[in-house]
Coordinates of C-alpha atoms in Angstrom, one line a residue:
Chain A
M177 CA 235.7 21.2 68.3
L178 CA 233.7 24.3 69.0
S179 CA 231.0 23.0 66.6
D180 CA 230.8 19.9 68.8
V181 CA 230.5 22.0 71.9
Q182 CA 227.7 23.9 70.1
E183 CA 225.9 20.6 69.6
G184 CA 226.0 20.1 73.4
S185 CA 228.9 17.8 73.8
D186 CA 230.4 18.0 77.3
E187 CA 233.3 15.8 76.2
A188 CA 234.1 18.3 73.5
F189 CA 234.1 21.1 76.0
E190 CA 236.4 19.2 78.3
A191 CA 238.7 18.4 75.4
L192 CA 238.7 22.1 74.4
Y193 CA 239.7 23.1 78.0
R194 CA 242.5 20.6 78.0
E195 CA 243.8 21.7 74.7
A196 CA 243.4 25.4 75.1
R197 CA 243.9 26.1 78.8
N198 CA 247.7 26.7 78.6
A199 CA 247.2 29.2 75.9
V200 CA 244.3 30.9 77.4
F201 CA 245.9 31.0 80.9
S202 CA 249.2 32.5 79.6
F203 CA 247.3 35.1 77.6
L204 CA 245.3 36.1 80.6
Y205 CA 248.4 36.0 82.8
S206 CA 249.9 38.7 80.7
Y207 CA 247.1 41.0 81.8
Y208 CA 246.8 40.1 85.5
Q209 CA 250.4 39.3 86.2
N210 CA 249.4 36.9 89.0
Y211 CA 248.4 33.3 89.1
H212 CA 245.3 33.6 91.3
D213 CA 243.5 36.2 89.1
A214 CA 244.6 34.7 85.8
E215 CA 243.4 31.2 86.9
D216 CA 240.1 32.7 88.1
A217 CA 239.7 34.6 84.8
M218 CA 240.5 31.4 82.8
Q219 CA 237.6 29.5 84.5
S220 CA 235.3 32.5 83.8
V221 CA 236.4 32.6 80.2
F222 CA 235.5 28.9 79.7
L223 CA 232.2 29.5 81.4
K224 CA 231.6 32.3 79.0
V225 CA 232.4 29.9 76.1
K226 CA 229.6 27.7 77.3
L227 CA 227.2 30.6 77.7
R228 CA 228.0 32.2 74.4
I229 CA 228.6 29.2 72.3
G230 CA 225.5 30.0 70.3
Q231 CA 227.3 33.1 68.9
Y232 CA 230.2 31.1 67.4
T233 CA 229.9 30.7 63.7
P234 CA 231.0 27.2 62.7
G235 CA 233.7 27.1 60.2
T236 CA 235.2 30.4 61.3
N237 CA 238.5 30.7 63.2
G238 CA 237.7 29.2 66.6
S239 CA 240.9 30.3 68.3
A240 CA 240.2 33.9 67.3
W241 CA 236.8 33.7 68.8
L242 CA 238.2 32.2 72.0
L243 CA 240.9 34.9 72.2
Q244 CA 238.3 37.7 71.7
I245 CA 236.4 36.3 74.7
A246 CA 239.5 36.1 76.8
K247 CA 240.7 39.6 75.8
H248 CA 237.4 41.3 76.5
H249 CA 237.0 39.5 79.8
A250 CA 240.4 40.7 81.0
L251 CA 239.9 44.2 79.8
D252 CA 236.4 44.6 81.2
E253 CA 237.4 43.1 84.5
L254 CA 240.5 45.2 84.9
R255 CA 238.7 48.3 83.8
A256 CA 236.0 47.7 86.4
R257 CA 238.4 47.2 89.2
R258 CA 241.0 49.8 88.2
P259 CA 239.7 52.7 90.3
S260 CA 240.0 50.7 93.6
V261 CA 242.9 48.3 92.8
A262 CA 245.4 49.4 90.2
L263 CA 247.1 46.6 88.4
D264 CA 250.4 47.3 89.9
E265 CA 248.9 47.2 93.4
A266 CA 247.4 43.8 92.9
P267 CA 247.7 41.9 96.2
E268 CA 250.5 39.4 96.5
G269 CA 249.0 35.9 96.2
F270 CA 250.0 32.3 95.8
E271 CA 252.4 31.9 92.9
P272 CA 252.9 28.2 92.2
F273 CA 255.4 28.8 89.3
E274 CA 258.9 28.0 90.4
D275 CA 261.5 30.7 90.5
G276 CA 263.5 30.5 87.3
G277 CA 260.7 28.7 85.5
I278 CA 259.5 30.1 82.1
M279 CA 256.4 31.8 83.6
D280 CA 258.5 33.4 86.2
L281 CA 261.1 34.6 83.7
M282 CA 258.5 35.9 81.3
R283 CA 256.8 37.9 84.1
R284 CA 260.2 39.3 85.3
T285 CA 261.8 40.0 81.9
L286 CA 259.1 40.8 79.4
S287 CA 256.6 43.6 79.2
E288 CA 252.9 42.7 79.2
E289 CA 252.6 43.3 75.5
E290 CA 255.7 41.2 74.8
Q291 CA 254.3 38.4 77.0
R292 CA 251.1 38.5 74.9
V293 CA 253.0 38.4 71.6
V294 CA 255.2 35.4 72.7
T295 CA 252.1 33.6 74.1
M296 CA 250.1 34.1 70.9
H297 CA 252.9 33.0 68.7
V298 CA 254.2 30.1 70.6
L299 CA 251.1 28.7 72.4
W300 CA 248.3 29.9 70.1
G301 CA 250.4 29.2 67.0
W302 CA 249.4 32.5 65.4
K303 CA 251.3 34.2 62.7
H304 CA 252.7 37.7 63.3
R305 CA 250.1 39.1 60.9
Q306 CA 247.2 37.5 62.8
I307 CA 248.6 38.8 66.1
A308 CA 248.9 42.3 64.7
K309 CA 245.3 42.2 63.7
A310 CA 244.2 40.9 67.1
L311 CA 246.3 43.4 69.0
D312 CA 245.5 46.2 66.6
C313 CA 249.1 47.2 65.8
P314 CA 251.3 46.9 62.7
T315 CA 252.8 43.5 61.8
G316 CA 256.3 45.0 61.9
T317 CA 255.7 46.0 65.5
V318 CA 254.7 42.5 66.4
T319 CA 257.7 41.0 64.6
S320 CA 260.2 43.4 66.4
K321 CA 258.5 42.8 69.8
Y322 CA 258.6 39.1 69.3
K323 CA 262.3 39.1 68.3
R324 CA 263.2 41.4 71.2
A325 CA 261.2 39.3 73.7
L326 CA 262.8 36.1 72.4
E327 CA 266.3 37.5 72.9
K328 CA 265.5 38.6 76.4
L329 CA 263.9 35.3 77.2
K330 CA 266.7 33.2 75.8
K331 CA 269.2 35.3 77.7
A332 CA 267.2 34.9 80.9
V333 CA 266.9 31.1 80.3
K334 CA 270.7 30.9 79.8
E335 CA 271.4 32.8 83.0
V336 CA 269.1 30.5 85.0
L337 CA 270.7 27.4 83.5
Chain B
M238 CA 247.3 25.5 69.3
R239 CA 250.7 24.0 69.3
S240 CA 253.8 23.4 71.2
R241 CA 256.9 23.2 69.2
G242 CA 260.5 24.3 68.8
S243 CA 263.2 24.6 71.3
D244 CA 263.6 23.4 74.8
W245 CA 262.3 26.4 76.6
K246 CA 259.0 26.1 74.8
T247 CA 258.6 22.5 75.7
K248 CA 259.5 23.4 79.3
W249 CA 257.0 26.1 79.3
E250 CA 254.2 23.8 78.2
Q251 CA 255.3 21.2 80.8
E252 CA 255.3 23.9 83.5
L253 CA 251.8 24.9 82.6
D254 CA 250.6 21.3 82.3
A255 CA 251.9 20.6 85.8
T256 CA 250.5 23.7 87.4
L257 CA 247.1 24.5 85.9
P258 CA 244.1 22.9 87.6
E259 CA 241.4 20.9 86.0
L260 CA 238.2 22.6 85.0
R261 CA 236.4 23.9 88.0
A262 CA 233.3 21.8 88.9
D263 CA 230.9 24.7 88.6
V264 CA 232.1 25.5 85.1
R265 CA 232.1 21.8 84.1
E266 CA 228.6 21.2 85.4
H267 CA 227.1 24.4 84.1
P268 CA 224.8 23.3 81.3
I269 CA 225.2 24.7 77.8
P270 CA 222.1 26.8 77.2
A271 CA 219.5 24.8 75.3
S272 CA 218.8 27.8 73.1
H273 CA 222.4 27.8 71.9
K274 CA 222.6 24.1 71.0
R275 CA 222.1 23.5 67.3
P276 CA 223.0 20.9 64.8
A277 CA 226.2 21.3 62.8
L278 CA 225.7 23.9 60.2
R279 CA 226.4 23.2 56.6
R280 CA 227.2 25.8 53.9
T281 CA 224.3 25.8 51.5
R282 CA 224.7 26.9 48.0
E283 CA 221.0 27.0 47.3
D284 CA 220.8 30.4 48.9
G285 CA 223.2 31.8 46.2
P286 CA 220.7 32.9 43.7
R287 CA 218.7 34.7 46.4
Y288 CA 221.7 36.8 47.4
A289 CA 222.6 37.4 43.7
L290 CA 219.0 38.7 43.2
L291 CA 219.3 40.9 46.3
A292 CA 222.6 42.3 45.0
L293 CA 221.1 42.9 41.6
A294 CA 218.2 44.7 43.2
A295 CA 220.6 46.8 45.2
V296 CA 222.6 47.7 42.0
L297 CA 219.4 48.6 40.1
L298 CA 218.2 50.7 43.0
L299 CA 221.6 52.4 43.1
M300 CA 221.4 53.1 39.4
L301 CA 217.9 54.4 39.6
C302 CA 218.8 56.8 42.4
F303 CA 222.1 58.0 41.1
T304 CA 222.0 57.7 37.4
P305 CA 221.1 61.4 36.9
V306 CA 224.0 62.4 39.1
L307 CA 226.5 60.1 37.4
R308 CA 225.3 61.1 34.0
E309 CA 225.9 64.7 34.9
L310 CA 229.4 63.7 36.2
L311 CA 230.1 61.8 33.0
Q312 CA 229.0 64.8 31.0
E313 CA 231.6 66.8 32.8
A314 CA 234.2 64.4 31.7
P315 CA 232.9 62.9 28.5
A316 CA 236.4 61.9 27.2
E317 CA 237.1 59.5 30.1
G318 CA 233.6 58.2 29.9
E319 CA 234.0 57.3 26.3
K320 CA 237.5 55.8 26.9
G321 CA 236.5 53.5 29.7
T322 CA 237.1 52.8 33.4
L323 CA 240.1 52.3 35.5
I324 CA 240.1 50.7 38.9
A325 CA 242.6 49.2 41.2
L326 CA 241.8 46.4 43.6
H327 CA 244.1 46.0 46.7
I328 CA 243.7 42.6 48.4
N329 CA 247.4 42.4 49.0
P330 CA 247.9 41.1 45.5
S331 CA 247.1 44.5 44.0
V332 CA 245.9 44.8 40.4
A333 CA 244.6 47.4 38.1
F334 CA 241.8 46.7 35.7
A335 CA 241.1 48.7 32.5
A336 CA 237.6 48.4 31.0
D337 CA 236.3 49.8 27.8
S338 CA 233.2 52.1 27.6
E339 CA 231.0 49.0 27.7
G340 CA 232.5 47.9 31.0
K341 CA 234.4 44.9 29.4
V342 CA 237.9 44.3 30.8
V343 CA 240.6 45.1 28.2
Q344 CA 243.8 45.0 30.2
L345 CA 245.2 43.8 33.6
L346 CA 248.2 45.3 35.3
A347 CA 249.9 43.7 38.3
L348 CA 250.7 46.3 40.9
N349 CA 252.9 44.1 43.1
A350 CA 254.8 40.8 43.0
D351 CA 251.9 38.9 44.6
A352 CA 249.5 39.9 41.8
D353 CA 252.0 38.3 39.4
V354 CA 251.2 34.9 41.0
I355 CA 247.5 35.3 40.0
L356 CA 247.9 37.0 36.7
S357 CA 250.5 34.6 35.4
H358 CA 248.4 31.6 36.2
A359 CA 247.7 29.7 33.0
G360 CA 244.6 30.8 31.3
F361 CA 243.5 33.3 34.0
A362 CA 244.2 36.5 32.0
E363 CA 242.7 35.0 28.9
E364 CA 239.6 34.0 30.8
V365 CA 239.1 37.4 32.5
I366 CA 239.9 39.7 29.6
G367 CA 236.6 40.4 27.8
L368 CA 234.5 39.7 30.9
P369 CA 232.3 42.5 32.4
L370 CA 234.4 44.4 35.0
T371 CA 232.1 43.3 37.8
E372 CA 232.6 39.6 37.0
A373 CA 236.4 40.0 36.5
V374 CA 236.8 41.6 39.9
V375 CA 235.0 38.8 41.6
R376 CA 237.0 36.1 39.7
Y377 CA 240.2 37.7 40.7
T378 CA 239.2 38.0 44.3
D379 CA 238.0 34.4 44.4
L380 CA 241.3 33.2 43.1
A381 CA 243.1 35.3 45.7
A382 CA 241.0 33.7 48.4
R383 CA 241.7 30.2 47.0
L384 CA 245.4 31.0 47.2
G385 CA 245.2 32.2 50.8
Y386 CA 245.7 35.9 50.2
L387 CA 242.3 36.4 51.8
D388 CA 241.1 34.3 54.7
P389 CA 237.5 33.3 54.0
N390 CA 237.0 32.3 57.6
T391 CA 238.1 35.7 59.0
Q392 CA 236.1 37.6 61.6
G393 CA 237.1 40.8 59.9
D394 CA 239.2 42.0 57.0
A395 CA 239.0 44.5 54.2
V396 CA 239.9 45.0 50.6
C397 CA 240.1 48.4 48.8
L398 CA 238.7 49.4 45.5
R399 CA 240.3 52.5 44.1
V400 CA 238.5 54.1 41.3
C401 CA 239.9 56.6 38.9
E402 CA 237.9 59.8 38.5
G403 CA 235.4 59.8 35.6
A404 CA 234.8 56.1 35.9
S405 CA 231.5 54.8 34.7
L406 CA 228.8 52.9 36.7
H407 CA 230.6 49.7 36.1
A408 CA 233.1 50.7 38.8
E409 CA 230.3 51.3 41.3
S410 CA 228.7 48.0 40.5
A411 CA 232.1 46.2 41.0
A412 CA 232.0 47.1 44.8
A413 CA 228.5 45.9 45.2
E414 CA 229.3 42.7 43.3
L415 CA 232.3 42.1 45.6
E416 CA 230.2 42.6 48.7
D417 CA 227.7 40.1 47.4
Y418 CA 230.6 37.7 46.7
F419 CA 231.8 38.0 50.3
C420 CA 228.3 37.3 51.6
R421 CA 228.1 34.2 49.5
L422 CA 231.6 33.2 50.6
G423 CA 230.5 33.7 54.3
A424 CA 233.4 36.0 54.9
R425 CA 233.3 39.2 57.0
I426 CA 235.4 41.2 54.6
A427 CA 234.6 44.9 53.9
V428 CA 235.0 46.6 50.6
A429 CA 236.5 50.1 51.1
E430 CA 236.2 52.5 48.2
E431 CA 238.3 55.4 47.3
K432 CA 238.1 57.8 44.4
L433 CA 241.4 59.0 43.0
S434 CA 242.2 61.9 40.7
R435 CA 243.7 60.9 37.4
T436 CA 247.1 62.1 38.6
D437 CA 247.0 60.1 41.8
F438 CA 245.7 57.0 39.9
S439 CA 248.6 57.3 37.4
A440 CA 251.1 57.5 40.2
L441 CA 249.5 54.4 41.8
I442 CA 249.9 52.3 38.7
G443 CA 253.2 53.8 37.8
T444 CA 252.4 55.2 34.3
E445 CA 252.7 58.6 32.8
S446 CA 249.0 58.8 32.7
G447 CA 246.3 56.3 33.7
E448 CA 245.1 56.6 30.2
D449 CA 248.3 54.8 29.0
L450 CA 246.8 51.7 30.3
L451 CA 243.7 52.1 28.2
L452 CA 245.8 52.9 25.2
A453 CA 248.1 49.9 25.6
P454 CA 247.4 46.8 23.4
V455 CA 244.0 45.3 24.2
G456 CA 243.9 41.8 25.7
T457 CA 247.2 41.8 27.7
A458 CA 248.1 41.2 31.3
V459 CA 251.3 43.1 32.3
L460 CA 253.2 41.5 35.2
F461 CA 255.0 43.5 37.9
G462 CA 258.2 41.5 37.3
E463 CA 258.2 42.2 33.6
R464 CA 257.8 45.9 34.2
A465 CA 260.6 45.9 36.7
L466 CA 262.8 44.1 34.2
S467 CA 262.5 46.9 31.7
T468 CA 264.1 49.4 34.0
L469 CA 266.9 47.4 35.6
T470 CA 270.6 47.0 34.7
E471 CA 272.1 43.5 34.7
Q472 CA 273.5 44.0 38.2
E473 CA 270.2 45.3 39.5
L474 CA 268.5 42.4 37.9
Q475 CA 270.4 39.9 40.0
A476 CA 269.6 41.9 43.2
Y477 CA 266.0 42.1 42.2
Y478 CA 265.9 38.4 41.5
E479 CA 267.4 37.6 44.9
S480 CA 264.9 39.9 46.7
T481 CA 261.8 38.9 44.8
V482 CA 262.1 35.4 43.3
L483 CA 264.5 33.9 45.8
C484 CA 263.5 35.6 49.0
R485 CA 259.8 35.6 48.2
E486 CA 258.6 32.9 45.9
V487 CA 261.3 30.3 46.6
K488 CA 261.4 31.0 50.3
E489 CA 257.6 30.8 50.6
T490 CA 257.5 27.6 48.5
L491 CA 260.3 25.9 50.4
S492 CA 258.9 26.9 53.8
A493 CA 255.5 25.6 52.9
R494 CA 256.8 22.3 51.5
L495 CA 259.0 21.7 54.6
H496 CA 256.1 22.5 56.9
S497 CA 253.8 20.2 55.1
R498 CA 256.3 17.3 55.1
M499 CA 257.0 17.1 58.9
E500 CA 255.2 13.8 59.2
Q501 CA 257.4 12.4 56.4
F502 CA 260.6 13.7 58.1
S503 CA 259.5 12.1 61.3
A504 CA 258.8 8.8 59.6
H505 CA 262.1 9.0 57.8
A506 CA 264.0 9.5 61.0
E507 CA 262.2 6.5 62.5
A508 CA 263.0 4.4 59.4
L509 CA 266.7 5.3 59.8
L510 CA 266.6 4.6 63.5
H511 CA 265.2 1.2 62.7
V512 CA 268.0 0.4 60.2
T513 CA 270.6 1.7 62.7
E514 CA 269.2 -0.4 65.5
L515 CA 269.3 -3.5 63.3
S516 CA 272.8 -2.7 62.1
G517 CA 273.9 -2.5 65.7
R518 CA 272.3 -5.8 66.5
V519 CA 274.1 -7.4 63.5
L520 CA 277.4 -6.1 64.8
A521 CA 276.8 -7.2 68.3
H522 CA 275.3 -10.6 67.5
P523 CA 277.3 -13.4 69.2
D524 CA 276.9 -15.6 66.0
N525 CA 278.3 -12.9 63.7
P526 CA 280.8 -14.8 61.5
G527 CA 283.0 -11.7 60.7
I528 CA 286.4 -11.6 62.2
F529 CA 287.6 -8.0 61.8
I530 CA 284.7 -6.5 59.8
K531 CA 281.3 -7.4 61.1
N532 CA 278.9 -4.9 59.5
Y533 CA 275.9 -6.1 57.5
W534 CA 277.0 -4.8 54.1
Y535 CA 280.4 -6.5 54.3
L536 CA 278.9 -9.8 55.4
A537 CA 276.1 -9.7 52.8
E538 CA 278.9 -9.4 50.1
E539 CA 281.6 -11.6 51.6
S540 CA 280.2 -14.3 53.9
D541 CA 278.3 -17.5 53.1
P542 CA 274.7 -17.5 54.4
A543 CA 274.9 -21.3 54.7
E544 CA 277.3 -20.7 57.6
Y545 CA 274.8 -18.5 59.5
T546 CA 273.1 -19.8 62.6
P547 CA 269.2 -19.6 62.3
S548 CA 269.1 -16.7 64.7
F549 CA 271.7 -14.7 62.8
A550 CA 270.2 -15.6 59.4
S551 CA 266.9 -14.3 60.6
L552 CA 268.5 -11.0 61.7
M553 CA 270.2 -10.6 58.3
T554 CA 266.9 -11.2 56.6
E555 CA 265.2 -8.6 58.8
M556 CA 267.9 -6.1 57.9
E557 CA 267.6 -6.9 54.2
H558 CA 263.9 -6.3 54.3
A559 CA 264.4 -3.0 56.3
L560 CA 266.9 -1.8 53.6
A561 CA 264.5 -2.8 50.8
D562 CA 261.6 -1.0 52.5
Y563 CA 263.8 2.1 52.9
A564 CA 264.9 2.0 49.2
K565 CA 261.3 1.6 48.1
T566 CA 259.9 4.4 50.2
Y567 CA 262.6 6.9 49.8
G568 CA 264.0 6.1 46.4
R569 CA 267.6 5.7 47.6
E570 CA 269.7 2.8 48.8
I571 CA 271.8 2.6 51.9
A572 CA 274.7 0.7 50.5
S573 CA 277.3 1.0 53.2
V574 CA 277.9 1.9 56.8
G575 CA 279.1 5.2 55.5
D576 CA 275.7 5.9 53.8
L577 CA 273.9 5.1 57.0
L578 CA 276.1 7.4 59.0
S579 CA 275.8 10.3 56.7
L580 CA 272.0 9.9 56.4
T581 CA 271.7 9.7 60.1
E582 CA 273.9 12.7 60.7
E583 CA 271.8 14.7 58.2
S584 CA 268.6 13.5 59.8
V585 CA 269.8 14.5 63.2
R586 CA 271.0 17.9 62.0
W587 CA 267.6 18.5 60.3
S588 CA 265.4 16.9 62.8
V589 CA 261.7 17.9 62.9
E590 CA 262.4 20.1 65.9
N591 CA 265.4 21.8 64.3
L592 CA 263.5 22.4 61.1
L593 CA 260.5 23.9 62.9
S594 CA 262.8 26.1 64.9
L595 CA 264.5 27.3 61.7
L596 CA 261.2 27.9 59.9
E597 CA 259.9 29.9 62.8
D598 CA 262.2 32.7 62.0
F599 CA 263.1 31.9 58.4
S600 CA 265.0 35.0 57.4
D601 CA 266.3 35.7 53.9
A602 CA 269.8 35.2 55.3
L603 CA 268.9 31.7 56.6
L604 CA 267.3 30.8 53.3
L605 CA 270.4 31.8 51.3
E606 CA 272.7 30.0 53.8
H607 CA 270.7 26.7 54.1
A608 CA 268.7 26.4 50.8
D609 CA 270.9 23.7 49.4
E610 CA 270.8 21.6 52.6
L611 CA 267.1 22.0 53.0
L612 CA 266.6 20.8 49.5
T613 CA 268.8 17.8 50.2
C614 CA 266.6 17.2 53.2
L615 CA 263.5 17.2 51.0
E616 CA 265.3 14.8 48.6
S617 CA 266.0 12.5 51.5
I618 CA 262.3 11.8 51.8
G619 CA 261.9 11.3 48.1
E620 CA 260.8 14.8 47.1
D621 CA 261.5 16.2 43.6
T622 CA 263.4 19.5 44.1
E623 CA 264.7 19.9 40.6
Q624 CA 262.6 23.1 39.9
I625 CA 263.6 24.8 43.1
R626 CA 267.2 23.9 42.7
A627 CA 267.1 25.5 39.2
L628 CA 265.9 28.7 40.8
L629 CA 268.8 29.0 43.2
T630 CA 271.2 30.2 40.5
P631 CA 270.5 33.8 39.6
P632 CA 269.8 34.5 35.9
T633 CA 272.3 36.4 33.9
T634 CA 270.2 37.4 31.0
A635 CA 266.7 39.0 30.7
E636 CA 265.5 35.9 28.9
E637 CA 266.7 33.7 31.6
F638 CA 265.1 36.0 34.2
L639 CA 261.7 35.7 32.5
G640 CA 261.9 31.9 32.4
K641 CA 262.9 31.6 36.0
H642 CA 260.4 34.2 37.1
A643 CA 257.6 32.3 35.3
L644 CA 258.7 29.1 36.9
A645 CA 258.8 30.6 40.4
L646 CA 255.3 32.1 40.0
Q647 CA 253.9 28.8 38.9
M648 CA 255.5 27.1 41.9
S649 CA 254.2 29.8 44.2
F650 CA 250.7 29.3 42.8
D651 CA 250.8 25.5 43.3
T652 CA 252.1 25.9 46.9
R653 CA 249.6 28.5 47.8
E654 CA 246.8 26.6 46.2
E655 CA 247.7 23.5 48.3
S656 CA 248.1 25.4 51.5
G657 CA 245.0 27.6 51.1
R658 CA 242.7 24.7 50.1
E659 CA 241.6 23.7 53.5
A660 CA 240.6 27.2 54.6
Y661 CA 238.9 27.9 51.3
N662 CA 236.9 24.7 51.3
T663 CA 235.8 24.9 55.0
E664 CA 232.1 24.8 55.1
R665 CA 230.6 28.2 56.0
E666 CA 227.2 29.6 56.2
P667 CA 226.7 32.4 53.7
L668 CA 226.2 35.7 55.4
G669 CA 222.8 37.3 55.3
Q670 CA 222.6 40.9 54.2
K671 CA 221.6 41.9 57.7
E672 CA 224.5 40.1 59.2
Y673 CA 227.0 41.6 56.7
L674 CA 225.6 45.1 57.2
A675 CA 225.9 44.7 61.0
F676 CA 229.5 43.8 60.5
L677 CA 230.1 46.9 58.3
D678 CA 228.3 49.1 60.9
A679 CA 230.5 47.6 63.7
V680 CA 233.6 48.4 61.7
K681 CA 232.5 51.9 60.9
A682 CA 231.6 52.5 64.6
E683 CA 235.1 51.3 65.7
Y684 CA 237.3 52.7 62.9
G685 CA 235.3 55.7 61.5
S686 CA 235.1 54.4 57.9
L687 CA 235.7 51.4 55.9
A688 CA 238.7 53.1 54.3
D689 CA 240.2 53.8 57.7
Y690 CA 239.6 50.1 58.6
W691 CA 241.4 49.0 55.5
K692 CA 244.3 51.2 56.2
T693 CA 244.6 49.8 59.7
Q694 CA 244.6 46.3 58.3
N695 CA 247.1 47.2 55.7
P696 CA 249.5 49.7 57.3

């Protein structure tokens, strides 16, 4: 699909957005912890995909490329704003996710890193080994984080139900 | 990207689908920079010889620059120089190569169970022994990539070449040849090099002395499993079999086969649903001539078709065709209501969703608990599981162990070859030397050295 975007297909770009937006958004949400900023960042990430599509090497792992853009975008932006607005002090904004919904439970019960691991495994479909590479930590750490997160999340889901 | 598994995951996707907005207009309308548009790239093999020549030139340059130094080193250790070269290659399947003084491979030694999958492949050891070390290393790496041990499409990975002290120039050339191979493959994979003392190398390959390997019979490939066998008691053998053959090769094979047959499971469930629905229609049909027993199978045996109304006769024919289609597709007959019920029950228990959920965290314990059922599941869609079934019973003798071990390795090879085919055959542009060097520079800038990078990738 990225190769088609590279050839200038707007349809391919829209299809990419539809297919990847949940995964990209959830990944970004794990950094921002609020809907407004994560949504804004997601749109910026997709704009960057357009602007940098020439750097993508066809045949290589497209989701890894997309994730790198999202990760660097979030880190750069948060680094730039940190002196004035620390993450924990981010202004309260509009949160469209219902209380007790999965996004709400993830935010309330999981650490940022656990949210990322769960997102990458479930929505990106990555193996623990790939996640470990992307997050620069041992595979065992990813596996244990994922298991712990899953336990917490399943418990939270049961409590809500 | 995917959405699969249990309810909360589906709910999660639905929640996101319902909440996230469409693409913002300014992003949608922003043009893709014209300079970035390009036609689809195709991997060209014509460039191969050019890269080979560049590598050859690099090796020659290396030899010209360093030969005096190496000669001096070899003179300091003439005995090793005369005996040959020992290197170990860690991809994850780790292997040691022993080469004679002319740089020809004389022996291969698997350093872990994954390497057994490669070395035991029919004809591989015979093909590699006698080849120049440089070529053998590339052949081994290429097969590892074909089997998915290396991702050719990766944005960054590393292998490590450990060289025993006193090695000849052939070892140096092997690293350069590997780098050239990765360029041709179009894979950003670095080659980290480490020099080990003879003592450390011996410890690595688990021999009294690294020289043992060179002194061993020429022309052999020694498997990791075979080496383990020589040191285990009968009881330990069974534990080893369970932890390696069952919980590695069998688990990997079973998991890959189940994963690759999800469409068939889904189609099978639909076929059963169709038969169940027809069976229900037969039972409930107002013209059903049965008095107490009204199911299709009973009527097909006991009733007279001449007495059927046209509508009921047509339904019975439809059912007959559905059962014949099922038997033809899945190699088994549904001969009674009982058959249909047990197949349906099994299909519901091991639905695609349940299977995916099980495979997501497919622990050794789950394998041992459900292996039999999972094989039955594969059989229900017409799969031959005889070989895997044979492996579920642990061997009781060394001879039996060797037979089962060899079978498991062959199965693992076939499974890996099938699952790794798509990634390996993906069209890629070969990497230019400049591009590859830029990748190495970036790795060094971030990790300090290629060896540190490799250690990070393989903690």
